[in-house]
């Protein structure tokens, strides 16, 4: 009996692919002739949740930074977050869905006449700025600490991991309160007090970034501990590559999936942390505003003017969800082993399953039978 021909192997492979689709398993995207960047981009664009999150975040970003202006650049909205105007519609939102109308103050006004849309957009600016600063600082420090600890081991790992443990056990809220106390002492003339009092949002983002890298450092250390023992790292050492080249050119690109996912989750958690700090009075201070500060300032008006909570809270939820969906899509894009199971497709096939057999096992078995049958047929033909 002759061996299966190449054509029979191709037929068996196609039958296996059809069996996956029939069982509800979404096959891995065909990677032949595509670069790594093209594969990642194709998988990300195929993730519907990530695309929706990206669109929502882009809309919020454009609205926040173009409506009320930023860094001295004027925006297209006629009110600022500090401007006071007479109450219209008793401060209630003037926007409506039917009939469709935007009105003078679409999100309403607070009790002194400030436009809530302008304040919400300014708060979204501050929250997004803090989120980006925290993501950059926490990402850089976490990658550096985790890479050095996981690659060099020994006393380097011991010192860096004990430093990580110390930072983990210190409450973030306590450190934030201390920072806010020092930042409020302008008469002392210290550089920290001067910087924090004039750049409150940036100072808060830097501070939170300096204590938010510990989780990423632990994950990167674990990745480097695993990847440093792989064959391609040994080959790089034998070829004479330096430690820096091995870390940045060989190991780090293979850990970029863990890096991006954790950074996006850290940025999403930063929104909630900033909201909590501003709510407790140790975050963004008046006359500036943030989404958390808006909720804190209007907590007593919840029963009489609930829209003062609806819109800041809605934007907090939308920003956090969009960032999480984007991170989920990036995880799937950078992990080629991800496969999606579609139970609807599995039910529509109507193929009976053996007791205790899963759809995956069923499709693997049917594909194997097809491959064996194809090989036997070609063997009989060859005989």
C-alpha positions as a LaTeX table, in Angstrom:
\begin{tabular}{lrrr}
\hline
Residue & $x$ (\AA) & $y$ (\AA) & $z$ (\AA) \\
\hline
Unk1 & 0.00 & 0.00 & 0.00 \\
Unk2 & 1.47 & 3.33 & $-1.06$ \\
Unk3 & 1.69 & 6.43 & 1.10 \\
Unk4 & $-0.96$ & 9.18 & 0.72 \\
Unk5 & $-0.10$ & 11.62 & $-2.02$ \\
Unk6 & 0.27 & 15.36 & $-1.53$ \\
Unk7 & $-3.10$ & 15.91 & $-3.18$ \\
Unk8 & $-4.76$ & 13.54 & $-0.71$ \\
Unk9 & $-3.15$ & 15.43 & 2.20 \\
Unk10 & $-4.52$ & 18.72 & 0.86 \\
Unk11 & $-7.98$ & 17.18 & 0.56 \\
Unk12 & $-7.74$ & 15.91 & 4.14 \\
Unk13 & $-6.64$ & 19.33 & 5.37 \\
Unk14 & $-9.57$ & 21.00 & 3.62 \\
Unk15 & $-11.93$ & 18.43 & 5.12 \\
Unk16 & $-10.49$ & 19.20 & 8.56 \\
Unk17 & $-11.10$ & 22.91 & 8.01 \\
Unk18 & $-14.69$ & 22.25 & 6.95 \\
Unk19 & $-15.13$ & 20.04 & 10.00 \\
Unk20 & $-13.96$ & 22.91 & 12.23 \\
Unk21 & $-16.41$ & 25.29 & 10.63 \\
Unk22 & $-19.24$ & 22.75 & 10.93 \\
Unk23 & $-18.48$ & 22.22 & 14.63 \\
Unk24 & $-18.60$ & 25.95 & 15.33 \\
Unk25 & $-14.82$ & 26.42 & 15.61 \\
Unk26 & $-13.64$ & 29.60 & 13.90 \\
Unk27 & $-10.35$ & 28.59 & 12.20 \\
Unk28 & $-7.15$ & 30.51 & 12.67 \\
Unk29 & $-6.74$ & 33.22 & 10.04 \\
Unk30 & $-4.69$ & 32.06 & 7.09 \\
Unk31 & $-1.16$ & 33.40 & 7.63 \\
Unk32 & 0.54 & 32.34 & 4.43 \\
Unk33 & 2.18 & 35.29 & 2.68 \\
Unk34 & 1.32 & 37.76 & 5.49 \\
Unk35 & 3.72 & 39.57 & 7.78 \\
Unk36 & 3.29 & 39.55 & 11.55 \\
Unk37 & 1.88 & 43.07 & 11.51 \\
Unk38 & $-0.66$ & 42.16 & 8.82 \\
Unk39 & $-1.77$ & 39.09 & 10.77 \\
Unk40 & $-2.24$ & 41.14 & 13.97 \\
Unk41 & $-4.12$ & 43.88 & 12.12 \\
Unk42 & $-6.40$ & 41.38 & 10.37 \\
Unk43 & $-7.24$ & 39.58 & 13.60 \\
Unk44 & $-7.88$ & 42.86 & 15.43 \\
Unk45 & $-10.16$ & 44.19 & 12.69 \\
Unk46 & $-12.07$ & 40.91 & 12.85 \\
Unk47 & $-12.86$ & 41.43 & 16.54 \\
Unk48 & $-16.22$ & 43.20 & 16.58 \\
Unk49 & $-16.05$ & 44.21 & 20.26 \\
Unk50 & $-12.65$ & 45.83 & 19.81 \\
Unk51 & $-13.82$ & 47.78 & 16.76 \\
Unk52 & $-16.89$ & 49.05 & 18.63 \\
Unk53 & $-14.73$ & 50.04 & 21.61 \\
Unk54 & $-12.25$ & 51.80 & 19.34 \\
Unk55 & $-15.02$ & 53.77 & 17.59 \\
Unk56 & $-16.64$ & 54.78 & 20.90 \\
Unk57 & $-13.34$ & 55.87 & 22.41 \\
Unk58 & $-12.41$ & 57.83 & 19.26 \\
Unk59 & $-15.74$ & 59.68 & 19.37 \\
Unk60 & $-15.32$ & 60.53 & 23.07 \\
Unk61 & $-11.71$ & 61.63 & 22.50 \\
Unk62 & $-12.62$ & 63.92 & 19.60 \\
Unk63 & $-15.60$ & 65.40 & 21.44 \\
Unk64 & $-13.61$ & 66.04 & 24.61 \\
Unk65 & $-10.57$ & 67.67 & 23.01 \\
Unk66 & $-12.32$ & 69.67 & 20.29 \\
Unk67 & $-15.49$ & 70.91 & 21.98 \\
Unk68 & $-14.12$ & 73.05 & 24.83 \\
Unk69 & $-10.57$ & 73.45 & 23.52 \\
Unk70 & $-7.28$ & 72.24 & 24.97 \\
Unk71 & $-3.94$ & 73.86 & 25.85 \\
Unk72 & $-5.11$ & 77.33 & 24.86 \\
Unk73 & $-6.69$ & 76.20 & 21.57 \\
Unk74 & $-10.36$ & 77.27 & 21.47 \\
Unk75 & $-13.09$ & 74.71 & 20.81 \\
Unk76 & $-16.35$ & 74.76 & 18.87 \\
Unk77 & $-18.63$ & 74.77 & 21.94 \\
Unk78 & $-19.69$ & 78.25 & 23.06 \\
Unk79 & $-19.41$ & 77.59 & 26.81 \\
Unk80 & $-16.43$ & 76.67 & 28.98 \\
Unk81 & $-16.46$ & 74.61 & 32.15 \\
Unk82 & $-16.19$ & 77.79 & 34.25 \\
Unk83 & $-18.67$ & 80.03 & 32.37 \\
Unk84 & $-21.91$ & 80.86 & 34.20 \\
Unk85 & $-25.14$ & 81.64 & 32.33 \\
Unk86 & $-28.81$ & 82.07 & 33.33 \\
Unk87 & $-30.69$ & 78.83 & 33.97 \\
Unk88 & $-32.57$ & 77.55 & 30.93 \\
Unk89 & $-35.39$ & 75.03 & 31.31 \\
Unk90 & $-34.78$ & 75.20 & 35.08 \\
Unk91 & $-31.37$ & 73.62 & 34.52 \\
Unk92 & $-32.75$ & 70.42 & 32.98 \\
Unk93 & $-31.22$ & 68.98 & 29.80 \\
Unk94 & $-32.50$ & 70.65 & 26.65 \\
Unk95 & $-31.59$ & 67.75 & 24.35 \\
Unk96 & $-34.38$ & 65.38 & 23.30 \\
Unk97 & $-34.72$ & 62.35 & 21.05 \\
Unk98 & $-38.24$ & 63.10 & 19.83 \\
Unk99 & $-38.43$ & 65.58 & 18.38 \\
Unk100 & $-34.70$ & 65.43 & 17.78 \\
Unk101 & $-33.17$ & 68.55 & 19.31 \\
Unk102 & $-29.83$ & 69.61 & 20.84 \\
Unk103 & $-30.83$ & 72.81 & 22.60 \\
Unk104 & $-28.85$ & 75.44 & 24.46 \\
Unk105 & $-27.62$ & 73.13 & 27.25 \\
Unk106 & $-27.97$ & 69.51 & 26.05 \\
Unk107 & $-26.69$ & 67.98 & 29.31 \\
Unk108 & $-28.35$ & 70.60 & 31.51 \\
Unk109 & $-26.84$ & 73.02 & 34.05 \\
Unk110 & $-25.82$ & 72.86 & 37.66 \\
Unk111 & $-27.35$ & 75.04 & 40.36 \\
Unk112 & $-25.19$ & 78.08 & 39.61 \\
Unk113 & $-25.70$ & 77.93 & 35.83 \\
Unk114 & $-22.55$ & 76.22 & 34.53 \\
Unk115 & $-23.02$ & 74.13 & 31.39 \\
Unk116 & $-22.79$ & 70.42 & 32.23 \\
Unk117 & $-21.77$ & 69.45 & 28.69 \\
Unk118 & $-18.71$ & 71.70 & 28.91 \\
Unk119 & $-17.85$ & 70.42 & 32.37 \\
Unk120 & $-18.27$ & 66.79 & 31.29 \\
Unk121 & $-16.04$ & 67.32 & 28.24 \\
Unk122 & $-13.41$ & 68.99 & 30.44 \\
Unk123 & $-13.65$ & 66.12 & 32.91 \\
Unk124 & $-13.22$ & 63.60 & 30.09 \\
Unk125 & $-10.11$ & 65.52 & 28.96 \\
Unk126 & $-8.59$ & 65.28 & 32.42 \\
Unk127 & $-9.46$ & 61.61 & 32.84 \\
Unk128 & $-8.05$ & 60.66 & 29.43 \\
Unk129 & $-4.88$ & 62.68 & 30.08 \\
Unk130 & $-4.33$ & 60.95 & 33.41 \\
Unk131 & $-5.05$ & 57.58 & 31.80 \\
Unk132 & $-2.45$ & 58.08 & 29.06 \\
Unk133 & 0.21 & 59.37 & 31.48 \\
Unk134 & $-0.36$ & 56.42 & 33.81 \\
Unk135 & $-0.22$ & 53.96 & 30.92 \\
Unk136 & 3.09 & 55.33 & 29.63 \\
Unk137 & 4.84 & 55.55 & 33.01 \\
Unk138 & 3.52 & 52.26 & 34.37 \\
Unk139 & 4.32 & 50.51 & 31.08 \\
Unk140 & 7.91 & 51.74 & 30.93 \\
Unk141 & 8.72 & 51.02 & 34.57 \\
Unk142 & 6.90 & 47.68 & 34.61 \\
Unk143 & 8.68 & 46.45 & 31.47 \\
Unk144 & 12.10 & 47.59 & 32.73 \\
Unk145 & 11.73 & 46.03 & 36.18 \\
Unk146 & 10.14 & 42.80 & 34.94 \\
Unk147 & 12.64 & 42.35 & 32.11 \\
Unk148 & 15.69 & 42.91 & 34.29 \\
Unk149 & 14.39 & 40.67 & 37.08 \\
Unk150 & 13.34 & 37.84 & 34.76 \\
Unk151 & 16.40 & 37.87 & 32.53 \\
Unk152 & 19.31 & 38.39 & 34.93 \\
Unk153 & 17.84 & 36.56 & 37.97 \\
Unk154 & 20.08 & 36.41 & 41.09 \\
Unk155 & 20.52 & 39.50 & 43.24 \\
Unk156 & 19.00 & 41.73 & 40.55 \\
Unk157 & 15.74 & 39.81 & 40.74 \\
Unk158 & 15.81 & 39.75 & 44.55 \\
Unk159 & 16.24 & 43.52 & 44.89 \\
Unk160 & 13.66 & 44.46 & 42.23 \\
Unk161 & 11.03 & 42.02 & 43.47 \\
Unk162 & 11.41 & 43.15 & 47.09 \\
Unk163 & 10.96 & 46.74 & 45.91 \\
Unk164 & 7.82 & 45.61 & 44.09 \\
Unk165 & 6.50 & 43.95 & 47.26 \\
Unk166 & 7.06 & 47.12 & 49.27 \\
Unk167 & 5.11 & 49.26 & 46.80 \\
Unk168 & 2.27 & 46.72 & 46.65 \\
Unk169 & 1.58 & 46.85 & 50.40 \\
Unk170 & 1.42 & 50.67 & 50.58 \\
Unk171 & $-2.18$ & 51.91 & 50.09 \\
Unk172 & $-2.51$ & 54.12 & 47.04 \\
Unk173 & $-5.13$ & 56.33 & 48.69 \\
Unk174 & $-2.79$ & 57.07 & 51.62 \\
Unk175 & 0.02 & 58.08 & 49.29 \\
Unk176 & $-2.38$ & 60.23 & 47.29 \\
Unk177 & $-3.52$ & 62.02 & 50.42 \\
Unk178 & 0.09 & 62.74 & 51.40 \\
Unk179 & 0.87 & 64.01 & 47.91 \\
Unk180 & $-2.17$ & 66.28 & 47.94 \\
Unk181 & $-1.13$ & 67.65 & 51.34 \\
Unk182 & 2.35 & 68.54 & 50.08 \\
Unk183 & 0.95 & 69.93 & 46.85 \\
Unk184 & $-1.24$ & 72.34 & 48.78 \\
Unk185 & 1.69 & 73.96 & 50.61 \\
Unk186 & 2.59 & 76.61 & 48.09 \\
Unk187 & 4.19 & 78.89 & 50.68 \\
Unk188 & 7.04 & 76.47 & 51.31 \\
Unk189 & 8.46 & 77.14 & 47.86 \\
Unk190 & 9.51 & 73.53 & 47.17 \\
Unk191 & 9.75 & 72.41 & 43.55 \\
Unk192 & 7.28 & 69.61 & 44.18 \\
Unk193 & 4.67 & 71.93 & 45.69 \\
Unk194 & 5.12 & 74.42 & 42.89 \\
Unk195 & 4.86 & 71.78 & 40.15 \\
Unk196 & 1.89 & 69.99 & 41.71 \\
Unk197 & $-0.04$ & 73.21 & 42.33 \\
Unk198 & 0.36 & 74.44 & 38.74 \\
Unk199 & 0.13 & 71.02 & 36.99 \\
Unk200 & $-2.33$ & 69.13 & 39.15 \\
Unk201 & $-3.54$ & 66.67 & 36.52 \\
Unk202 & $-0.05$ & 65.86 & 35.26 \\
Unk203 & 1.29 & 65.50 & 38.81 \\
Unk204 & $-1.57$ & 63.14 & 39.71 \\
Unk205 & $-0.96$ & 61.05 & 36.58 \\
Unk206 & 2.78 & 60.81 & 37.29 \\
Unk207 & 2.15 & 59.85 & 40.90 \\
Unk208 & $-0.37$ & 57.14 & 40.02 \\
Unk209 & 1.93 & 55.85 & 37.28 \\
Unk210 & 4.78 & 55.47 & 39.77 \\
Unk211 & 2.70 & 53.09 & 41.89 \\
Unk212 & 0.71 & 51.27 & 39.17 \\
Unk213 & 3.52 & 49.31 & 37.49 \\
Unk214 & 3.84 & 46.47 & 40.01 \\
Unk215 & 1.32 & 44.13 & 38.37 \\
Unk216 & 2.90 & 44.53 & 34.95 \\
Unk217 & 6.38 & 43.97 & 36.41 \\
Unk218 & 5.32 & 40.63 & 37.88 \\
Unk219 & 3.74 & 39.50 & 34.61 \\
Unk220 & 6.74 & 40.54 & 32.53 \\
Unk221 & 9.09 & 38.78 & 34.93 \\
Unk222 & 7.13 & 35.56 & 34.46 \\
Unk223 & 7.20 & 35.94 & 30.67 \\
Unk224 & 10.95 & 36.58 & 30.65 \\
Unk225 & 11.59 & 33.62 & 32.94 \\
Unk226 & 9.84 & 31.40 & 30.40 \\
Unk227 & 11.21 & 32.93 & 27.20 \\
Unk228 & 14.84 & 33.14 & 28.34 \\
Unk229 & 15.00 & 29.33 & 28.26 \\
Unk230 & 13.77 & 29.03 & 24.67 \\
Unk231 & 15.94 & 27.82 & 21.81 \\
Unk232 & 15.98 & 31.11 & 19.91 \\
Unk233 & 17.47 & 32.87 & 22.95 \\
Unk234 & 20.21 & 30.21 & 23.20 \\
Unk235 & 20.91 & 30.66 & 19.51 \\
Unk236 & 21.20 & 34.42 & 19.99 \\
Unk237 & 23.66 & 33.95 & 22.86 \\
Unk238 & 25.78 & 31.55 & 20.82 \\
Unk239 & 25.87 & 34.02 & 17.92 \\
Unk240 & 27.35 & 36.64 & 20.26 \\
Unk241 & 24.33 & 38.92 & 20.77 \\
Unk242 & 24.53 & 41.25 & 23.76 \\
Unk243 & 22.10 & 41.09 & 26.67 \\
Unk244 & 20.41 & 44.30 & 25.57 \\
Unk245 & 19.86 & 42.95 & 22.06 \\
Unk246 & 18.47 & 39.68 & 23.38 \\
Unk247 & 16.05 & 41.53 & 25.68 \\
Unk248 & 14.78 & 44.11 & 23.19 \\
Unk249 & 15.10 & 42.26 & 19.87 \\
Unk250 & 14.32 & 38.66 & 20.78 \\
Unk251 & 12.40 & 38.32 & 24.06 \\
Unk252 & 10.37 & 41.53 & 24.32 \\
Unk253 & 8.65 & 41.17 & 20.91 \\
Unk254 & 7.41 & 37.74 & 22.01 \\
Unk255 & 5.97 & 39.23 & 25.21 \\
Unk256 & 4.30 & 42.22 & 23.56 \\
Unk257 & 0.86 & 40.61 & 23.81 \\
Unk258 & 1.01 & 40.44 & 27.62 \\
Unk259 & 2.44 & 43.96 & 27.69 \\
Unk260 & $-0.28$ & 45.61 & 25.61 \\
Unk261 & $-3.15$ & 43.81 & 27.32 \\
Unk262 & $-1.92$ & 44.69 & 30.81 \\
Unk263 & $-1.24$ & 48.32 & 29.88 \\
Unk264 & $-4.77$ & 48.74 & 28.52 \\
Unk265 & $-6.24$ & 47.21 & 31.66 \\
Unk266 & $-4.05$ & 49.49 & 33.80 \\
Unk267 & $-5.28$ & 52.49 & 31.85 \\
Unk268 & $-8.89$ & 51.43 & 32.37 \\
Unk269 & $-8.29$ & 50.99 & 36.11 \\
Unk270 & $-6.60$ & 54.42 & 36.18 \\
Unk271 & $-9.91$ & 56.04 & 35.19 \\
Unk272 & $-11.62$ & 54.48 & 38.20 \\
Unk273 & $-8.70$ & 55.33 & 40.51 \\
Unk274 & $-8.73$ & 58.98 & 39.45 \\
Unk275 & $-12.50$ & 59.03 & 39.90 \\
Unk276 & $-12.20$ & 57.64 & 43.43 \\
Unk277 & $-9.42$ & 60.09 & 44.38 \\
Unk278 & $-11.33$ & 63.07 & 43.02 \\
Unk279 & $-14.46$ & 61.89 & 44.81 \\
Unk280 & $-12.50$ & 61.76 & 48.08 \\
Unk281 & $-11.06$ & 65.22 & 47.49 \\
Unk282 & $-7.42$ & 64.27 & 46.89 \\
Unk283 & $-7.49$ & 64.24 & 43.09 \\
Unk284 & $-8.31$ & 67.05 & 40.69 \\
Unk285 & $-9.18$ & 70.25 & 42.57 \\
Unk286 & $-11.58$ & 73.09 & 41.74 \\
Unk287 & $-11.70$ & 75.39 & 39.71 \\
Unk288 & $-10.59$ & 72.57 & 37.40 \\
Unk289 & $-12.83$ & 69.54 & 37.13 \\
Unk290 & $-12.88$ & 65.84 & 36.34 \\
Unk291 & $-15.57$ & 63.20 & 35.99 \\
Unk292 & $-15.08$ & 61.99 & 39.54 \\
Unk293 & $-15.09$ & 65.53 & 40.91 \\
Unk294 & $-18.38$ & 66.27 & 39.11 \\
Unk295 & $-20.02$ & 63.31 & 40.83 \\
Unk296 & $-18.57$ & 64.36 & 44.19 \\
Unk297 & $-19.71$ & 67.97 & 43.88 \\
Unk298 & $-23.26$ & 67.04 & 42.92 \\
Unk299 & $-23.92$ & 64.08 & 45.19 \\
Unk300 & $-26.43$ & 66.01 & 47.27 \\
Unk301 & $-28.52$ & 66.82 & 44.17 \\
Unk302 & $-29.03$ & 63.20 & 43.14 \\
Unk303 & $-32.74$ & 63.15 & 43.94 \\
Unk304 & $-33.54$ & 66.61 & 42.56 \\
Unk305 & $-31.15$ & 66.92 & 39.59 \\
Unk306 & $-30.17$ & 63.34 & 38.64 \\
Unk307 & $-28.76$ & 64.38 & 35.24 \\
Unk308 & $-25.77$ & 65.82 & 37.08 \\
Unk309 & $-24.85$ & 62.17 & 37.79 \\
Unk310 & $-26.08$ & 60.51 & 34.61 \\
Unk311 & $-23.73$ & 62.12 & 32.11 \\
Unk312 & $-20.40$ & 62.05 & 34.07 \\
Unk313 & $-21.14$ & 58.49 & 35.16 \\
Unk314 & $-22.08$ & 57.47 & 31.62 \\
Unk315 & $-18.80$ & 58.78 & 30.24 \\
Unk316 & $-16.82$ & 56.97 & 32.94 \\
Unk317 & $-18.52$ & 53.70 & 32.02 \\
Unk318 & $-18.08$ & 54.24 & 28.27 \\
Unk319 & $-14.37$ & 55.07 & 28.55 \\
Unk320 & $-13.65$ & 52.07 & 30.80 \\
Unk321 & $-15.65$ & 49.63 & 28.66 \\
Unk322 & $-14.12$ & 50.84 & 25.40 \\
Unk323 & $-10.58$ & 50.51 & 26.76 \\
Unk324 & $-11.35$ & 47.00 & 28.06 \\
Unk325 & $-12.82$ & 45.93 & 24.70 \\
Unk326 & $-9.77$ & 47.31 & 22.89 \\
Unk327 & $-7.49$ & 45.38 & 25.24 \\
Unk328 & $-9.51$ & 42.21 & 24.67 \\
Unk329 & $-9.16$ & 42.61 & 20.91 \\
Unk330 & $-5.41$ & 43.20 & 21.20 \\
Unk331 & $-5.07$ & 40.05 & 23.30 \\
Unk332 & $-6.80$ & 37.98 & 20.63 \\
Unk333 & $-4.80$ & 39.66 & 17.87 \\
Unk334 & $-1.40$ & 39.00 & 19.43 \\
Unk335 & $-2.19$ & 35.42 & 20.53 \\
Unk336 & $-2.32$ & 33.18 & 17.43 \\
Unk337 & $-3.62$ & 30.26 & 19.51 \\
Unk338 & $-6.97$ & 31.95 & 20.12 \\
Unk339 & $-9.91$ & 30.14 & 18.51 \\
Unk340 & $-13.54$ & 31.16 & 18.77 \\
Unk341 & $-16.26$ & 28.57 & 19.33 \\
Unk342 & $-19.64$ & 29.39 & 17.82 \\
Unk343 & $-22.32$ & 27.21 & 19.49 \\
Unk344 & $-24.96$ & 28.33 & 16.98 \\
Unk345 & $-22.98$ & 26.86 & 14.08 \\
Unk346 & $-22.46$ & 23.68 & 16.07 \\
Unk347 & $-26.20$ & 23.31 & 16.69 \\
Unk348 & $-27.08$ & 24.09 & 13.07 \\
Unk349 & $-24.97$ & 21.18 & 11.79 \\
Unk350 & $-27.26$ & 18.68 & 13.50 \\
Unk351 & $-24.51$ & 16.04 & 13.65 \\
Unk352 & $-25.04$ & 13.60 & 16.54 \\
Unk353 & $-22.40$ & 13.53 & 19.27 \\
Unk354 & $-21.34$ & 10.54 & 21.31 \\
Unk355 & $-22.14$ & 10.66 & 25.05 \\
Unk356 & $-19.60$ & 12.93 & 26.74 \\
Unk357 & $-18.09$ & 14.04 & 23.43 \\
Unk358 & $-17.54$ & 17.75 & 22.82 \\
Unk359 & $-17.94$ & 19.44 & 19.41 \\
Unk360 & $-14.16$ & 19.84 & 19.22 \\
Unk361 & $-13.58$ & 16.13 & 19.74 \\
Unk362 & $-16.30$ & 15.30 & 17.22 \\
Unk363 & $-14.84$ & 17.46 & 14.48 \\
Unk364 & $-11.31$ & 16.17 & 15.17 \\
Unk365 & $-12.53$ & 12.60 & 14.94 \\
Unk366 & $-14.50$ & 13.16 & 11.73 \\
Unk367 & $-11.56$ & 14.96 & 10.16 \\
Unk368 & $-9.26$ & 12.12 & 11.16 \\
Unk369 & $-11.64$ & 9.59 & 9.63 \\
Unk370 & $-11.70$ & 11.58 & 6.40 \\
Unk371 & $-7.91$ & 11.74 & 6.31 \\
Unk372 & $-7.63$ & 7.99 & 7.00 \\
Unk373 & $-10.26$ & 7.25 & 4.39 \\
Unk374 & $-8.44$ & 9.40 & 1.84 \\
Unk375 & $-5.16$ & 7.65 & 2.57 \\
Unk376 & $-6.75$ & 4.21 & 2.28 \\
Unk377 & $-8.42$ & 5.13 & $-1.00$ \\
Unk378 & $-5.18$ & 6.37 & $-2.49$ \\
Unk379 & $-3.42$ & 3.24 & $-1.22$ \\
Unk380 & $-5.95$ & 0.96 & $-2.91$ \\
Unk381 & $-5.67$ & 2.98 & $-6.07$ \\
Unk382 & $-1.90$ & 2.79 & $-6.00$ \\
Unk383 & $-2.03$ & $-0.95$ & $-5.33$ \\
\hline
\end{tabular}
